[in-house]
Amino acid sequence: MTIQLSVGPRVRKSPFYDASVAAGLSHATIYNHMYMPVAYGDPEAEYWRLIQDVSIWDVAVERQVEVWGPDAETLVQYLVPRDLSKFFIGQGKYVPVCDHRGVLLNDPVLSKLDQGRYWFSIADNDLLMWVRAVAAERKFNVSVTEPDASPLAIQGPKAEALISGLLGDWVQGLKYFWFQEADLDGIPLLVARSGWSKQGGFELYLLDQSRGTDLWNRVFEAGKPYNVGPGAPNYIERVESALLSVGADTDDMTNPFEVDLGKYVHTEIAVDYIGRDALRRIQDEGPKRRRIGVIVEGTKLPPNQHRWPVTLHGEQVGEVTASAFSPRLDQNIGLANVHADIADGAGLLVETEQGHRAATVTALPFITPPDQRKLGAPRT
Amino acid sequence: MTIQLSVGPRVRKSPFYDASVAAGLSHATIYNHMYMPVAYGDPEAEYWRLIQDVSIWDVAVERQVEVWGPDAETLVQYLVPRDLSKFFIGQGKYVPVCDHRGVLLNDPVLSKLDQGRYWFSIADNDLLMWVRAVAAERKFNVSVTEPDASPLAIQGPKAEALISGLLGDWVQGLKYFWFQEADLDGIPLLVARSGWSKQGGFELYLLDQSRGTDLWNRVFEAGKPYNVGPGAPNYIERVESALLSVGADTDDMTNPFEVDLGKYVHTEIAVDYIGRDALRRIQDEGPKRRRIGVIVEGTKLPPNQHRWPVTLHGEQVGEVTASAFSPRLDQNIGLANVHADIADGAGLLVETEQGHRAATVTALPFITPPDQRKLGAPRT
């Protein structure tokens, strides 16, 4: 069954929209009120391109929320449970954003552009509204806006060679989530070592939305020797690498401890932030749910169309939020949220669209990239 | 150029999703993180069905934000600039929601379910996060949640006959935006006279998401004598009727006065609410932009794919946010936001996808339904 995406003026188009359509965009979704490419007609090729070569993704949907002004440091720390006391200009940090109940709202990369100037690079919800409400109610002296900044991700083992050729060898010195300004023959950019895969790579934040096609074409030209091609955040690779997708893997009760983000929650610091008391309580009591990997037995399954209930001895104990057939593991794999007390999970069943399947619990991620060191240590 | 909608577990499916697919859903979008039907393959038939007969729309994407608790009255009034001092249980009111700058965030229907219990039926953004941030920062004693409530709209001149047959003649006594609980052979409903068209009709809020297909089938069965069929919020009719689409017709600067919502902004009341000072200032100074209708001359145009710049004597003075060819007027019509001082707008040009066209300013709406009284007075 095929449903066409309705394309019109209500939903924003990315600066790379025309280029991605010209490159053969076949499937898209909507994310942060913008069209977001999902596939270009050959999922197999797109997967291997990311794993073996280099892939270009229009991820302009990662909108930026800029916080700027005299109270920016105070507000930004009040918004996140991670200790920001050591934070350098030019650095990015992965930060959970929680509400007052300690529930995870979003998991942006927070970049420090300058003293008193920050960007949250956000997942799919209106964090701009959240930040504005908090800033205004607390009477912080800041402006909270959306800048003209649209990330284009270059992901895969050959991304560094491509970007070095395009911008210079200096990019090799960028640490994970750090960024630097650059100018590509008049196209203004922020260059960050970042991206929603574990295959290494960069995000080029285009700072002039009128130059999207120019940038796309320049990157493709530079990538020809590396077998470059179009792609998008890859569903199979994200399951293999156990990347969290807020909204897809979380619900209106999920706290960061349940989804392996506890290391970014600093309940011991003295400074006040939203959700601190709730997060302390959750930490003391221990989270009620946890995130596991499951190998789903039997024949190859298509990706899940909805969350699959997970049962143990006839009782539901959780759900698989994302599943895929891994070409490298030759297995059906899935990310599941389950009750914390299911022990080793022996006897788990998963209700797939093709009936019940036995499932085995495994550690996450399913696959670790061979040379993690060289790629930088992600999520720092 | 055709792009397929990527369907998977990240985006929620409505309780009516299976039924709408079975009914031939051809085009969809995403709204409030859910799939939303847009068309069923025959736009012409869907338009005339709404104008002449009765049409069934899956509008479960109109999510509800419930505010419940001892401080609910205070919080709800603090969130909206409309005077809520006279508000009856069972009544709904159309309310702008503004931020602290007086900028329009959302334009829900606010329903009073009980003393201390309200639902906002929202347009496409995360008002839940906004309300929670404000409630928590102000330490209001309320709970803010999303209830299990999914509207199915029955729209068109024969909607009342259909719903009377299904639920009883009592529905004829419902005033516009008022609602009442009902039970359809065990399917729990709220029945409201409401809907995003000016053709009259109802919204059935399904209160048990497991019963979507049941309700859909019951309504279709009851609608057979009235030539019922599937539909969706109709782009042509909404332009003809000048219905506002927040996000599509507004931007990050739009205030309610600019888009004809001034009558819902009560700056004279003593009670404090978000944006009051800013709205008073805007009202005193007069809005800088206003909303007009334009008739775009020349041959039939397809609906706009992006906002069309509007120019006067070579200078841009605004943009057309939505346009359509009206079958009833046999003209290209559009909704535009323009500088307040363009006088009568003689000499306006519109940059369409097919080149410049002359445009004439007209009053809104383009078409008023023949028997507005019988349909209830909308937007009250």
mmCIF file of C-alpha atoms in Angstrom, chain A residues 1-11 13 17 21 25-31 33 35-36 38 78 99-101 105-106 124-130 132-134 136-139 144-146 235 245-248 252 274 304-307 321-322, chain B residues 1-11 13 17 21 25-31 33 35-36 38 78 99-101 105-106 124-130 132-134 136-139 144-146 235 245-248 252 274 304-307 321-322:
data_model
loop_
_atom_site.group_PDB
_atom_site.id
_atom_site.type_symbol
_atom_site.label_atom_id
_atom_site.label_comp_id
_atom_site.label_asym_id
_atom_site.label_seq_id
_atom_site.Cartn_x
_atom_site.Cartn_y
_atom_site.Cartn_z
ATOM 1 C CA MET A 1 0.000 0.000 0.000
ATOM 2 C CA THR A 2 1.407 3.331 -1.131
ATOM 3 C CA ILE A 3 0.504 6.758 0.199
ATOM 4 C CA GLN A 4 1.808 9.865 -1.501
ATOM 5 C CA LEU A 5 3.274 12.648 0.548
ATOM 6 C CA SER A 6 1.187 15.768 0.168
ATOM 7 C CA VAL A 7 3.603 18.562 -0.774
ATOM 8 C CA GLY A 8 2.513 22.155 -0.339
ATOM 9 C CA PRO A 9 3.247 25.448 1.372
ATOM 10 C CA ARG A 10 2.154 24.437 4.903
ATOM 11 C CA VAL A 11 5.303 22.383 5.517
ATOM 12 C CA LYS A 13 11.154 22.832 2.430
ATOM 13 C CA TYR A 17 14.989 20.123 -1.084
ATOM 14 C CA VAL A 21 14.459 15.787 -5.419
ATOM 15 C CA LEU A 25 14.204 11.357 -3.577
ATOM 16 C CA SER A 26 11.633 8.540 -3.334
ATOM 17 C CA HIS A 27 10.397 8.605 0.285
ATOM 18 C CA ALA A 28 10.112 11.393 2.805
ATOM 19 C CA THR A 29 8.640 12.184 6.174
ATOM 20 C CA ILE A 30 7.986 15.400 8.110
ATOM 21 C CA TYR A 31 10.148 16.366 11.073
ATOM 22 C CA HIS A 33 7.521 20.978 10.465
ATOM 23 C CA TYR A 35 10.041 17.701 4.757
ATOM 24 C CA MET A 36 12.808 15.228 5.533
ATOM 25 C CA VAL A 38 14.113 9.138 4.022
ATOM 26 C CA TYR A 78 18.724 25.671 33.871
ATOM 27 C CA ASP A 99 10.715 18.539 31.898
ATOM 28 C CA HIS A 100 9.942 19.223 35.547
ATOM 29 C CA ARG A 101 8.972 15.563 36.059
ATOM 30 C CA LEU A 105 11.727 15.977 26.021
ATOM 31 C CA ASN A 106 14.531 16.182 23.500
ATOM 32 C CA ASP A 124 11.458 16.410 16.486
ATOM 33 C CA ASN A 125 9.481 18.695 18.754
ATOM 34 C CA ASP A 126 8.993 22.381 19.428
ATOM 35 C CA LEU A 127 11.829 22.955 21.858
ATOM 36 C CA LEU A 128 11.779 26.594 20.721
ATOM 37 C CA MET A 129 8.413 27.006 22.462
ATOM 38 C CA TRP A 130 9.640 25.233 25.588
ATOM 39 C CA ARG A 132 10.763 30.594 25.205
ATOM 40 C CA ALA A 133 8.169 29.755 27.845
ATOM 41 C CA VAL A 134 10.843 29.086 30.453
ATOM 42 C CA ALA A 136 9.925 34.480 29.605
ATOM 43 C CA GLU A 137 8.390 33.108 32.797
ATOM 44 C CA ARG A 138 11.788 33.331 34.551
ATOM 45 C CA LYS A 139 12.342 36.807 33.068
ATOM 46 C CA VAL A 144 15.463 32.828 21.768
ATOM 47 C CA THR A 145 15.248 32.484 18.000
ATOM 48 C CA GLU A 146 15.767 30.152 15.076
ATOM 49 C CA TYR A 235 17.079 2.971 9.938
ATOM 50 C CA SER A 245 15.365 8.471 18.438
ATOM 51 C CA VAL A 246 13.393 10.651 20.841
ATOM 52 C CA GLY A 247 9.682 10.317 20.136
ATOM 53 C CA ALA A 248 10.174 6.999 18.345
ATOM 54 C CA ASP A 252 5.495 10.682 27.759
ATOM 55 C CA ILE A 274 14.565 21.763 35.476
ATOM 56 C CA ASN A 304 8.341 -2.827 12.238
ATOM 57 C CA GLN A 305 5.330 -0.754 11.247
ATOM 58 C CA HIS A 306 4.298 -0.176 14.836
ATOM 59 C CA ARG A 307 5.735 -0.942 18.244
ATOM 60 C CA THR A 321 10.335 0.451 19.320
ATOM 61 C CA ALA A 322 12.579 -0.102 16.272
ATOM 62 C CA MET B 1 7.127 14.485 -9.278
ATOM 63 C CA THR B 2 5.877 12.007 -6.709
ATOM 64 C CA ILE B 3 7.297 11.398 -3.262
ATOM 65 C CA GLN B 4 6.027 8.523 -1.163
ATOM 66 C CA LEU B 5 5.183 9.068 2.455
ATOM 67 C CA SER B 6 7.477 7.020 4.639
ATOM 68 C CA VAL B 7 5.222 5.057 7.005
ATOM 69 C CA GLY B 8 6.712 3.573 10.145
ATOM 70 C CA PRO B 9 6.550 3.496 13.914
ATOM 71 C CA ARG B 10 8.093 6.948 14.543
ATOM 72 C CA VAL B 11 4.927 8.798 13.559
ATOM 73 C CA LYS B 13 -1.279 6.447 13.424
ATOM 74 C CA TYR B 17 -5.868 5.097 10.050
ATOM 75 C CA VAL B 21 -6.454 3.423 4.153
ATOM 76 C CA LEU B 25 -6.326 7.170 1.140
ATOM 77 C CA SER B 26 -4.034 8.524 -1.606
ATOM 78 C CA HIS B 27 -2.228 11.507 -0.038
ATOM 79 C CA ALA B 28 -1.281 12.288 3.526
ATOM 80 C CA THR B 29 0.773 14.674 5.572
ATOM 81 C CA ILE B 30 2.029 14.720 9.165
ATOM 82 C CA TYR B 31 0.479 17.011 11.755
ATOM 83 C CA HIS B 33 3.410 13.972 15.039
ATOM 84 C CA TYR B 35 -0.297 10.880 9.889
ATOM 85 C CA MET B 36 -3.120 13.016 8.560
ATOM 86 C CA VAL B 38 -5.224 14.820 2.790
ATOM 87 C CA TYR B 78 -3.392 33.020 31.959
ATOM 88 C CA ASP B 99 3.484 34.035 23.561
ATOM 89 C CA HIS B 100 4.887 36.800 25.755
ATOM 90 C CA ARG B 101 5.569 38.942 22.671
ATOM 91 C CA LEU B 105 1.297 30.305 18.718
ATOM 92 C CA ASN B 106 -1.838 28.289 18.177
ATOM 93 C CA ASP B 124 0.081 21.814 14.545
ATOM 94 C CA ASN B 125 2.590 22.467 17.290
ATOM 95 C CA ASP B 126 3.533 21.197 20.714
ATOM 96 C CA LEU B 127 1.188 23.290 22.821
ATOM 97 C CA LEU B 128 1.407 20.514 25.434
ATOM 98 C CA MET B 129 5.033 21.498 26.078
ATOM 99 C CA TRP B 130 4.168 25.196 26.216
ATOM 100 C CA ARG B 132 3.493 22.339 30.868
ATOM 101 C CA ALA B 133 6.398 24.795 30.967
ATOM 102 C CA VAL B 134 4.121 27.633 32.054
ATOM 103 C CA ALA B 136 5.400 24.159 36.190
ATOM 104 C CA GLU B 137 7.294 27.449 36.251
ATOM 105 C CA ARG B 138 4.257 29.185 37.823
ATOM 106 C CA LYS B 139 3.795 26.245 40.216
ATOM 107 C CA VAL B 144 -1.458 18.722 31.912
ATOM 108 C CA THR B 145 -1.884 15.603 29.808
ATOM 109 C CA GLU B 146 -3.084 14.273 26.496
ATOM 110 C CA TYR B 235 -7.774 23.255 0.725
ATOM 111 C CA SER B 245 -4.203 27.762 9.221
ATOM 112 C CA VAL B 246 -1.675 28.592 11.936
ATOM 113 C CA GLY B 247 1.823 27.795 10.710
ATOM 114 C CA ALA B 248 0.728 27.919 7.072
ATOM 115 C CA ASP B 252 7.195 33.824 13.953
ATOM 116 C CA ILE B 274 0.574 35.929 28.675
ATOM 117 C CA ASN B 304 0.618 27.291 -4.619
ATOM 118 C CA GLN B 305 3.623 25.115 -3.769
ATOM 119 C CA HIS B 306 5.258 27.849 -1.744
ATOM 120 C CA ARG B 307 4.322 31.331 -0.586
ATOM 121 C CA THR B 321 0.108 31.986 1.884
ATOM 122 C CA ALA B 322 -2.632 29.836 0.325
#
